[in-house]
Coordinates of C-alpha atoms and ligand atoms in Angstrom, one line a residue:
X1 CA -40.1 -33.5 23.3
X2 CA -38.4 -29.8 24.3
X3 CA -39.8 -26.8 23.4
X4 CA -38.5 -24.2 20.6
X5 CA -37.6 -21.9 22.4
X6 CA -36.3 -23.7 25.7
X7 CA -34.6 -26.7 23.2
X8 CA -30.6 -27.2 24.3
X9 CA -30.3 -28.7 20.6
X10 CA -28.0 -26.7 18.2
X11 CA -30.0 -24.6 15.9
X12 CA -27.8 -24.4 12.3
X13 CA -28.4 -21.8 9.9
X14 CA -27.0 -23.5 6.3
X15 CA -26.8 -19.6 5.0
X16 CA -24.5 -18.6 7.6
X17 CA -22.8 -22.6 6.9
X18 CA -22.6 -21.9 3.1
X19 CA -21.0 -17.9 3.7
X20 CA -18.1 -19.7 6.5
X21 CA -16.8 -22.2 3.6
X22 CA -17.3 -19.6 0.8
X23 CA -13.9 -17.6 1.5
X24 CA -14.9 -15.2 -1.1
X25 CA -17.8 -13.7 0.0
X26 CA -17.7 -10.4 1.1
X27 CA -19.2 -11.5 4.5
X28 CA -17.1 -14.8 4.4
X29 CA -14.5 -13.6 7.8
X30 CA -17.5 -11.7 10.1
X31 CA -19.6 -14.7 9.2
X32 CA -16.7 -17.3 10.8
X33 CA -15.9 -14.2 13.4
X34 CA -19.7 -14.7 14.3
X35 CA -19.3 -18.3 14.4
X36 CA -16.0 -18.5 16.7
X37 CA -13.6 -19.3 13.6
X38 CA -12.5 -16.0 12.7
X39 CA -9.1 -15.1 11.6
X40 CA -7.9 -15.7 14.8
X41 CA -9.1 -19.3 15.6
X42 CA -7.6 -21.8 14.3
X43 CA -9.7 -24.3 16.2
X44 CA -13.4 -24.6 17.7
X45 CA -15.0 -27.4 18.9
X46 CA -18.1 -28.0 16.2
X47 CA -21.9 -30.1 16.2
X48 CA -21.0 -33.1 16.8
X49 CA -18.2 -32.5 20.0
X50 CA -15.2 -32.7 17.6
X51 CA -12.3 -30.1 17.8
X52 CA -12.7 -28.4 14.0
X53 CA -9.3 -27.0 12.4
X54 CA -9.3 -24.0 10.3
X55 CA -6.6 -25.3 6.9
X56 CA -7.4 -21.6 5.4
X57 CA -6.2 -19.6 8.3
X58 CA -3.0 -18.0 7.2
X59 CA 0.1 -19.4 9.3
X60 CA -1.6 -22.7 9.3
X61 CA 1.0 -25.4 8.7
X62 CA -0.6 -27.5 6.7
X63 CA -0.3 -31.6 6.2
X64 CA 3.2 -31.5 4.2
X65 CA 4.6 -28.9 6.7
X66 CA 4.4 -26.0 4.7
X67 CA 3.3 -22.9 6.0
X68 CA -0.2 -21.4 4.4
X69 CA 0.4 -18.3 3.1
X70 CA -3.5 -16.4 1.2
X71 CA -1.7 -15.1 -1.8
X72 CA -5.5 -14.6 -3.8
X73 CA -6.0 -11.1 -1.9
X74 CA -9.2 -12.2 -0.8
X75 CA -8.0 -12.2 2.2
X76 CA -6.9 -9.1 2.5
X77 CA -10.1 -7.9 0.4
X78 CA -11.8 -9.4 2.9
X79 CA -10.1 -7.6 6.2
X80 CA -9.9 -4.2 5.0
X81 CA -13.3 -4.9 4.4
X82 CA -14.0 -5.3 8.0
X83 CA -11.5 -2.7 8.9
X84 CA -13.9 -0.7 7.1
X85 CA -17.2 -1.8 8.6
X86 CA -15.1 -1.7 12.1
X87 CA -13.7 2.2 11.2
X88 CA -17.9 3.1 10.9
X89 CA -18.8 1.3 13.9
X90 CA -16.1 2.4 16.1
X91 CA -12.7 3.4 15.8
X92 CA -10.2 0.7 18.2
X93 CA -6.9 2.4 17.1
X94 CA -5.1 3.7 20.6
X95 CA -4.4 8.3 20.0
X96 CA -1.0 9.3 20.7
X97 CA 0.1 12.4 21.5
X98 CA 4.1 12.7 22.8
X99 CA 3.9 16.0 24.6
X100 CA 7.9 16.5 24.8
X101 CA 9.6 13.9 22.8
X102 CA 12.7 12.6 24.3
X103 CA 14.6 13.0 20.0
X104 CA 13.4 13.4 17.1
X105 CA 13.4 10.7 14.0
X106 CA 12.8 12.3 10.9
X107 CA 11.3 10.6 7.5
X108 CA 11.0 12.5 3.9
X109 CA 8.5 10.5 2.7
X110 CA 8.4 10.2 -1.3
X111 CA 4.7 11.1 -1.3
X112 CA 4.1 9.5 -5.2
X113 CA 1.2 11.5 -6.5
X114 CA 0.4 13.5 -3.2
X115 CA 0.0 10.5 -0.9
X116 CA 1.7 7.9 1.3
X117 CA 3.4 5.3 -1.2
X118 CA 3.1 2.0 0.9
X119 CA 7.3 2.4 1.0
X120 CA 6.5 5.4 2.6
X121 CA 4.6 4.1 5.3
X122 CA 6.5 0.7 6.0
X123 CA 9.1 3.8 6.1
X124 CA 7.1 4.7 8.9
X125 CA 6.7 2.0 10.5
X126 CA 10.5 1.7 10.9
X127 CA 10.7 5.3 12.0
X128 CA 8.4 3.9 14.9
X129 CA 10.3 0.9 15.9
X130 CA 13.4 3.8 16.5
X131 CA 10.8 6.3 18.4
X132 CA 9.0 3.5 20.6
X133 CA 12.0 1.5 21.5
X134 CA 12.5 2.8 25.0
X135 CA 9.0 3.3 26.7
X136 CA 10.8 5.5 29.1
X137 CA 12.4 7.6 26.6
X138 CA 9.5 8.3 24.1
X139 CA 10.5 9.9 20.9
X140 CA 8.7 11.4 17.7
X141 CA 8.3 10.8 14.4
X142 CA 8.9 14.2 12.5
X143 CA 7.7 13.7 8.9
X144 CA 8.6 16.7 6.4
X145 CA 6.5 17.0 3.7
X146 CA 7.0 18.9 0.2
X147 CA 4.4 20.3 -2.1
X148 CA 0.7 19.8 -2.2
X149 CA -0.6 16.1 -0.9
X150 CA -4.4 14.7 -1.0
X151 CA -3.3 12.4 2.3
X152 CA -6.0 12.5 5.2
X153 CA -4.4 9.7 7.2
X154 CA -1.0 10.9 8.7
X155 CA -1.8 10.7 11.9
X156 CA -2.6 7.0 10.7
X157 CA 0.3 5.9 9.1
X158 CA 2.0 7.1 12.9
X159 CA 3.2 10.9 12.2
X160 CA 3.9 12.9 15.4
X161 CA 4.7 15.8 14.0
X162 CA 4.4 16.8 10.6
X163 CA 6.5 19.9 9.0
X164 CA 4.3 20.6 5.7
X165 CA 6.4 23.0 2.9
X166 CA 4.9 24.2 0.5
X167 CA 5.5 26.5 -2.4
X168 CA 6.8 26.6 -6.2
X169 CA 10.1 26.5 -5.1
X170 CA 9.7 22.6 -3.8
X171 CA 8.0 21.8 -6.9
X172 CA 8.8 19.1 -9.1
X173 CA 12.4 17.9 -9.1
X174 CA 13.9 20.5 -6.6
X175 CA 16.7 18.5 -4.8
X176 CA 18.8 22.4 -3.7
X177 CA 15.5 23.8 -2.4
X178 CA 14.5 20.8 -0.5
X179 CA 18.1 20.1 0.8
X180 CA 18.0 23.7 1.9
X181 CA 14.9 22.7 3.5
X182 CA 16.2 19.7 5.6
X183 CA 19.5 21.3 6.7
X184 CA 17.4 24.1 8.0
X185 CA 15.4 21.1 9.9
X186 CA 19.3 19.4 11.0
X187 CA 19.7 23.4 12.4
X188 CA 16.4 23.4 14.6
X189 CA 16.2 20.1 15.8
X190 CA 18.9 17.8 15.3
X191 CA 17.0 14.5 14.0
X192 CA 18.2 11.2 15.8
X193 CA 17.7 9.6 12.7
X194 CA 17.0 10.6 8.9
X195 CA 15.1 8.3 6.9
X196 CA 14.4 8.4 3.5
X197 CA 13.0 6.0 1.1
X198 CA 15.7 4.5 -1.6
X199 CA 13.7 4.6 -4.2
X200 CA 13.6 6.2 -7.8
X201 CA 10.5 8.9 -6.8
X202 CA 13.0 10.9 -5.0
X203 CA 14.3 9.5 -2.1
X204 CA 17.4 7.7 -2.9
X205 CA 18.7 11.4 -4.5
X206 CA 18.0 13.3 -1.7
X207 CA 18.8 11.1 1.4
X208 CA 22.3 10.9 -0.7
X209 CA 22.6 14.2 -1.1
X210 CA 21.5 15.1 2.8
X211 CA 24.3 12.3 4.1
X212 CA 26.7 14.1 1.8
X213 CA 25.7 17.7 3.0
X214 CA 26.2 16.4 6.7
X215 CA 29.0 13.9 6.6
X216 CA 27.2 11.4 7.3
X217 CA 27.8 7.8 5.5
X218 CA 24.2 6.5 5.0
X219 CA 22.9 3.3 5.4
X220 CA 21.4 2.3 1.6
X221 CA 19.0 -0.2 0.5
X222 CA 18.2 -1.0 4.5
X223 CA 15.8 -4.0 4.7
X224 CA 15.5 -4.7 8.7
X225 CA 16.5 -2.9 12.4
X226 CA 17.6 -5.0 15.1
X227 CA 18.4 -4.6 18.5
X228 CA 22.2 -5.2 19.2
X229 CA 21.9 -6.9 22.9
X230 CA 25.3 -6.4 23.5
X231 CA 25.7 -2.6 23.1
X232 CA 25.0 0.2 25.4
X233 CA 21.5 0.9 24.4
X234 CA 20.8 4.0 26.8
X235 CA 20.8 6.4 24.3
X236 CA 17.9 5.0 22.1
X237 CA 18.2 8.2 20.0
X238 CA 21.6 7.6 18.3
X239 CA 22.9 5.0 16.7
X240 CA 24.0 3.2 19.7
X241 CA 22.3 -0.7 20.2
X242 CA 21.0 -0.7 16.9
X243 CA 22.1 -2.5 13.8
X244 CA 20.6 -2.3 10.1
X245 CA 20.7 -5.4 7.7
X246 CA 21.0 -3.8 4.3
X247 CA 21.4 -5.3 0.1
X248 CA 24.8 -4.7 -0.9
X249 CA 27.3 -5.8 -3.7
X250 CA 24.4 -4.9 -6.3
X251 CA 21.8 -7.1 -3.9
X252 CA 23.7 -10.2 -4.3
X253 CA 24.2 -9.9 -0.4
X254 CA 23.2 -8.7 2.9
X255 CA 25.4 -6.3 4.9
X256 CA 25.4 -5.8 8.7
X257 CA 26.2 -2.4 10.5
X258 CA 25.4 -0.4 13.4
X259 CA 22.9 1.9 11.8
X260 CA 24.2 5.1 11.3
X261 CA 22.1 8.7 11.3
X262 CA 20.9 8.8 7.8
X263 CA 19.1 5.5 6.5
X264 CA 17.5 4.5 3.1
X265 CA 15.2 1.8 3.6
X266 CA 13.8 -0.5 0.9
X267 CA 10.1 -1.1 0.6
X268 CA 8.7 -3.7 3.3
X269 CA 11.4 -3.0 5.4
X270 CA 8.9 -2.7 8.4
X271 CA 5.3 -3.3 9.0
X272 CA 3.0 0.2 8.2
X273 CA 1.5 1.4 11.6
X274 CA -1.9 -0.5 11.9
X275 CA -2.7 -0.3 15.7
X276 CA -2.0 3.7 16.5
X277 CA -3.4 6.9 15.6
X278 CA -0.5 9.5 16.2
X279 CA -1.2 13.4 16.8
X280 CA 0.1 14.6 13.7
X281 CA 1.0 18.3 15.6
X282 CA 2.0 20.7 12.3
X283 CA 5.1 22.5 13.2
X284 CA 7.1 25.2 11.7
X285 CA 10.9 26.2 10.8
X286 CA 11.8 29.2 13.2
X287 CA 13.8 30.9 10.6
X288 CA 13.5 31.7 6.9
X289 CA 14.9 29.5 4.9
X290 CA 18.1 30.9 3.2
X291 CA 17.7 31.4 -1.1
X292 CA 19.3 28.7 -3.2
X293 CA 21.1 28.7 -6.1
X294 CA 19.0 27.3 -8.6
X295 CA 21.2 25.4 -10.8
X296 CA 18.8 23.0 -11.1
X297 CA 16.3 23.9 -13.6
X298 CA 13.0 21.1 -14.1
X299 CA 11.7 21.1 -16.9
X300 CA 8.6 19.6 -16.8
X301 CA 7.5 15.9 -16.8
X302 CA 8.4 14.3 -20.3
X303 CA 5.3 12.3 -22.1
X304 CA 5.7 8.4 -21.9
X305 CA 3.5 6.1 -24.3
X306 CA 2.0 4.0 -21.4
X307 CA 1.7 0.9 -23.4
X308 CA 5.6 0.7 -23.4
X309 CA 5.6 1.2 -19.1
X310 CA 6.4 -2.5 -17.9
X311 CA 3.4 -4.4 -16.4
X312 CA 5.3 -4.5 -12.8
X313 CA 5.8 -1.1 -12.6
X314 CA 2.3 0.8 -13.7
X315 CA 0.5 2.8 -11.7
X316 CA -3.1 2.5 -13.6
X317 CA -4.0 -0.5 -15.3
X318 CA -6.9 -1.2 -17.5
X319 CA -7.3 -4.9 -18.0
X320 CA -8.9 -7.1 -20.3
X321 CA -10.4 -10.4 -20.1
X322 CA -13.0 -12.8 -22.1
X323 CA -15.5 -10.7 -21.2
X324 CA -14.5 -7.7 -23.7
X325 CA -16.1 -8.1 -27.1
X326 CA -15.2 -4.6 -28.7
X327 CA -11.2 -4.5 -28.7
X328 CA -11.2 -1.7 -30.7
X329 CA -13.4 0.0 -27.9
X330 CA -11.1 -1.6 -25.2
X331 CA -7.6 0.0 -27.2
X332 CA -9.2 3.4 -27.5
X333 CA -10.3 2.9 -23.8
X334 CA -6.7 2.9 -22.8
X335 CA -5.6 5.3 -24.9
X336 CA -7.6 7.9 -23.6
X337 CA -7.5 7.0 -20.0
X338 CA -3.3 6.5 -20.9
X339 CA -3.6 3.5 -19.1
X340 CA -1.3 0.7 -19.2
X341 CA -2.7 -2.3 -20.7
X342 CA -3.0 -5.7 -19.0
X343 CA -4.7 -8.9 -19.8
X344 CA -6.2 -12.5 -18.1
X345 CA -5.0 -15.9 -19.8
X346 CA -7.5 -16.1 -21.5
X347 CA -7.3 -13.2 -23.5
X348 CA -3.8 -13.5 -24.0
X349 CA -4.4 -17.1 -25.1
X350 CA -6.9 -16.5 -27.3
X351 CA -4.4 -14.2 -29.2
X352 CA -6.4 -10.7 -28.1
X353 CA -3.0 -9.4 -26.1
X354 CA 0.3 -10.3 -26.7
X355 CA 2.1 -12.7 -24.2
X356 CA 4.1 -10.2 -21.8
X357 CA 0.6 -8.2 -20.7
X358 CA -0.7 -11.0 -19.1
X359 CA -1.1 -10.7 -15.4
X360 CA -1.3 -13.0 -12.6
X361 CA 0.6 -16.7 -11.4
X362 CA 2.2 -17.1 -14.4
X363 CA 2.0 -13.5 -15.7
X364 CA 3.5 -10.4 -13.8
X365 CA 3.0 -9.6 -10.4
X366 CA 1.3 -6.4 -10.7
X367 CA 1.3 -3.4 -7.6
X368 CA -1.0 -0.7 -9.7
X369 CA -2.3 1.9 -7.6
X370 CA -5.6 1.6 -9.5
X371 CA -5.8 -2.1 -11.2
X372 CA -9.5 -2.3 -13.4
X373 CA -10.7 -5.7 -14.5
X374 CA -12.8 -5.6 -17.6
X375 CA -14.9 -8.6 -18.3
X376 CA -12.0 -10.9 -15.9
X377 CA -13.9 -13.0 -13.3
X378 CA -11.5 -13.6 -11.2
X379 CA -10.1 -16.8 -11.0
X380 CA -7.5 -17.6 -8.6
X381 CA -4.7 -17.6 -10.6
X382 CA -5.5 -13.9 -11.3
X383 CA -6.2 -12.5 -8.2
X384 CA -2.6 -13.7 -7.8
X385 CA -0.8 -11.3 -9.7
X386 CA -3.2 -8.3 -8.3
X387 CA -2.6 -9.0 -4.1
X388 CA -0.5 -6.1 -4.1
X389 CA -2.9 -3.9 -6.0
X390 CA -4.2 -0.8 -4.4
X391 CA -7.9 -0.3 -5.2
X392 CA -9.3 -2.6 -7.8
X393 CA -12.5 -2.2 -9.6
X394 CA -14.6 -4.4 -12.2
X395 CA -16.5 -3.8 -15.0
X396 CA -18.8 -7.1 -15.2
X397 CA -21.9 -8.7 -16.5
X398 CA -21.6 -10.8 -13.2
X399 CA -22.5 -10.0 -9.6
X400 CA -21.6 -12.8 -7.7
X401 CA -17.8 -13.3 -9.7
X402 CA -15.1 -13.3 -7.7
X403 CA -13.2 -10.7 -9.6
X404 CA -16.9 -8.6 -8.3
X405 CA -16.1 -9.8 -4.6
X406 CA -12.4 -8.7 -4.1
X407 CA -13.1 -5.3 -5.9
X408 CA -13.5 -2.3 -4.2
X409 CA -15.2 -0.7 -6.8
X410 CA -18.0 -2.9 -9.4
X411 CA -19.9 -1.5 -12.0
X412 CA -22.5 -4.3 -12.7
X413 CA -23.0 -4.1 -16.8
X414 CA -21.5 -4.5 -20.1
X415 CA -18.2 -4.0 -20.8
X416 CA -18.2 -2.1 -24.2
X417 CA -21.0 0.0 -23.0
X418 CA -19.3 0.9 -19.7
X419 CA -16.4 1.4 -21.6
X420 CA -17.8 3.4 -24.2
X421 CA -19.7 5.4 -21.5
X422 CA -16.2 6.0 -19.7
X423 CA -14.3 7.6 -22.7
X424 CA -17.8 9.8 -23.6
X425 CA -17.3 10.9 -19.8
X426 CA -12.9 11.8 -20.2
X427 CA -13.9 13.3 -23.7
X428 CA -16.7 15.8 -22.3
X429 CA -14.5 16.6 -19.0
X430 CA -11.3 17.3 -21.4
X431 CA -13.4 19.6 -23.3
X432 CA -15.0 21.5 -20.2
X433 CA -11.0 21.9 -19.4
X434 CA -9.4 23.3 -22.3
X435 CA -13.0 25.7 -22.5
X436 CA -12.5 27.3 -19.4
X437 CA -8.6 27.2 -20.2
X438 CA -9.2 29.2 -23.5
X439 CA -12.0 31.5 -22.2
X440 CA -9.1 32.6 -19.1
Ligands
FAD501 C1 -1.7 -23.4 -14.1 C2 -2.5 -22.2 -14.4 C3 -2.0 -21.0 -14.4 C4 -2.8 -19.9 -14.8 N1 -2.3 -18.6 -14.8 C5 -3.1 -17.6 -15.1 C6 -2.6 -16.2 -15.0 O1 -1.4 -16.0 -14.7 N2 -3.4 -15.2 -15.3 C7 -4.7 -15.4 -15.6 O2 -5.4 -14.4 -15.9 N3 -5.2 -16.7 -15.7 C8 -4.4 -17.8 -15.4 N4 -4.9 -19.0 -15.5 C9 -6.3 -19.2 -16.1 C10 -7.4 -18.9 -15.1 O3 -7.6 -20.1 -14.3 C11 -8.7 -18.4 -15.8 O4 -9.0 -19.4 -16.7 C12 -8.6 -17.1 -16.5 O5 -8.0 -16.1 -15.6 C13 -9.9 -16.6 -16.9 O6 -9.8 -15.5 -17.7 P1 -11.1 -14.5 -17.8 O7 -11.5 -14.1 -16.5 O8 -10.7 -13.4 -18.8 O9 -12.2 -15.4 -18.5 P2 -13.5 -16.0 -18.0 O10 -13.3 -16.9 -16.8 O11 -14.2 -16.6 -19.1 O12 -14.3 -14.8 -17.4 C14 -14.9 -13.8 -18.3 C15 -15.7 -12.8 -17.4 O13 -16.2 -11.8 -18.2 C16 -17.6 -11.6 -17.8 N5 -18.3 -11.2 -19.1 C17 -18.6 -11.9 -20.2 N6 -19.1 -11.1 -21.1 C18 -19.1 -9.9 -20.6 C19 -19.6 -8.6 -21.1 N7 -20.1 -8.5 -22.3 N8 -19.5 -7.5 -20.3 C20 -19.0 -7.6 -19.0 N9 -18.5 -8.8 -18.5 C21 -18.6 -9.9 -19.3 C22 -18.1 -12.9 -17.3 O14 -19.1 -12.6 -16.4 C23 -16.8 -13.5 -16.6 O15 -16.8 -13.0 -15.3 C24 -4.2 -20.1 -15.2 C25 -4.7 -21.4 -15.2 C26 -3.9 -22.4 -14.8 C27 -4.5 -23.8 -14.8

């Protein structure tokens, strides 16, 4: 008989077992990292000698040859978790600092509510694959940035150097001041590249407008970069050696070109930076920029019911399932948080929520910046429809439901008294607003 402690047998722990085949639990990937079938392995020799396969890791081609793609967003719940525990532990990404950049590539990110948009960082990302083409010839990624923003990871997202304007003048919809802005940038430092996002926010306008003001035709609705092998690719700050796959003929087609200077890329037109921290280096226009017309007036955002703002494009949704009992609380929820409203199957099923608020697999496809899940646990079919979803949280009776697992956010109770809590909360804090509004 061997000893405990010198044994060679293989010591199982059924916890650590139960956590690798649960993909849901929050410690489900640094469990199988622990245990050798991480993310990364798709194969590890287990008890009994046999070589184990891992169907559940994505890019696994499974028995009928189709390729496993994790659509539930467990997945990726489960990674940025660890990204997360990784970030407090210590930080892997490589700093970059490009001391004399060979060119310039310049993005106007849309910044949608003071932050990133994740168009603006695949945007990003694509300024990068132009900047980092040539090792030899390094260049940087300008990014010029209008108005007030909340966004602590620039340097993240793979910013070199950032021009931040700020004042009234940018404010709101301002296309003369800001395409006084980025001629004044064309002056000083002559961009390789201009990329803007072509999207509705802002970015489509003004990158037309800036191709216009420098007789340039842009590149629109750009979806990929490739290297042209065949061309003289010394120069990798012009156009030269590069060609841009873009939607044309209202997106019925794709349309091949040597990418020009200005370019309006599409959303996932390039991966976001994940594996670089960039210097971020706040620069400054050398000269004053020159006063504009001002035949543009804004006049202010105009009031939209939120309840008629399709499910696909909402920023904030509030979300019912079979675990709300007080609709009328739920309605007046959303009303005052002027929230888009969402549902689960089952609510819609049960006649709570009509038909085209229902989210998930055979719903909409939802890409919320905030998504909350009232009384929804989570089932698969769901979690579907809320991959995309920037932070999610839950309002839930139930711990251990999956809806509780991929959140980033749970508040373990009740939903008509976390509800009812929540509206008490907006109520008091509109109050203390217009108070200190009328006593100014
Ligand atoms: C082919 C197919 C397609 C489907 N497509 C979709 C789809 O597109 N979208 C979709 O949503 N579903 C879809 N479903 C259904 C899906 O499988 C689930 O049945 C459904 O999502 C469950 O809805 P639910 O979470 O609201 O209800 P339940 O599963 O009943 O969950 C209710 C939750 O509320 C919590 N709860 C209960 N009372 C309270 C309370 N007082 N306070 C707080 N929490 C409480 C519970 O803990 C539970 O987590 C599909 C199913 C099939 C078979």
């Amino acid at each position: 008989m061997k000893s405990g402690v010198m044994s060679d047998d293989l010591r199982r722990d059924p916890r650590q077992e139960w956590i690798a085949r649960n993909r849901l639990h929050p410690d489900h990937q640094r469990v199988l990292a622990e245990l050798g079938k991480g993310a990364a392995s798709a194969e590890w020799l287990g008890p009994q000698g046999l070589m184990r396969k891992n169907p559940h890791r994505v890019g696994f081609i499974g028995p009928h040859g189709l390729k496993r793609i994790d659509r539930s967003g467990a997945q990726q719940a489960a990674t940025a978790s660890n990204a997360r525990q990784r970030g407090a532990a210590a930080d892997t990404r490589q700093s970059i600092d490009i001391e004399t950049p060979a060119f310039l590539v310049a993005v106007v990110p849309d910044m949608s509510g003071g932050r990133l948009s994740s168009q603006d960082r695949d945007l990003l990302g694509l300024a990068r694959q132009l900047a980092d083409a040539d090792p030899e010839r390094p260049g940087a990624v300008l990014a010029v940035l209008f108005g007030e923003h909340k966004e602590d990871t620039l340097g993240e997202a793979g910013i070199d150097r950032l021009l931040h304007l700020e004042g009234d003048k940018f404010a709101g919809y301002a296309p003369e001041a800001r395409l006084a802005a980025l001629m004044a940038v064309e002056r000083q430092w002559a961009p390789g590249h201009w990329l803007l996002p072509d999207s509705a926010l802002g970015g489509a306008d003004l990158g037309r407008r800036l191709a216009a003001r420098i007789g340039e035709r842009p590149a629109t609705g750009v979806w990929q970069l490739n290297v042209n092998e065949s061309a003289d690719t010394d120069n990798a700050g012009s156009s030269q050696g590069w060609q841009c796959l873009a939607r044309g003929a209202a997106g019925t087609r794709d349309i091949q070109r040597p990418l020009p200077r200005v370019v309006l890329a599409l959303a996932e037109c390039a991966e976001p930076v994940s594996e670089t921290r960039h210097a971020a280096r706040p620069v400054e226009l050398s000269q004053a920029l020159p006063e504009t017309l001002g035949r543009i007036r804004d006049m202010g955002a105009v009031a939209v019911d939120p309840a008629g703002v399709a499910l696909a494009e909402a920023e904030f949704i509030l979300s019912a399932g079979n675990g709300v009992k007080d609709w009328e609380g739920y309605h007046r929820a959303a009303e005052m948080l002027q929230a888009t409203k969402g549902a689960s199957r089952v609510a819609v099923d049960d006649g709570f929520m009509p038909r085209d608020r229902q989210v998930g697999a055979t719903g909409t496809w939802v890409t919320a910046r905030v998504y909350v899940a009232v009384g929804i646990s989570g089932a698969i079919q769901h979690l579907q429809g809320i991959q995309s979803c920037d932070k999610v949280v839950a309002i839930n009776f139930d711990g251990g439901c999956d809806m509780v697992k991929r959140a980033d956010l749970a508040v373990l109770g009740d939903s008509s008294q976390t509800l009812a809590a929540l509206v008490a909360l907006v109520e008091r804090y509109r109050q203390q607003q217009q108070e200190s509004r009328d006593a100014a």
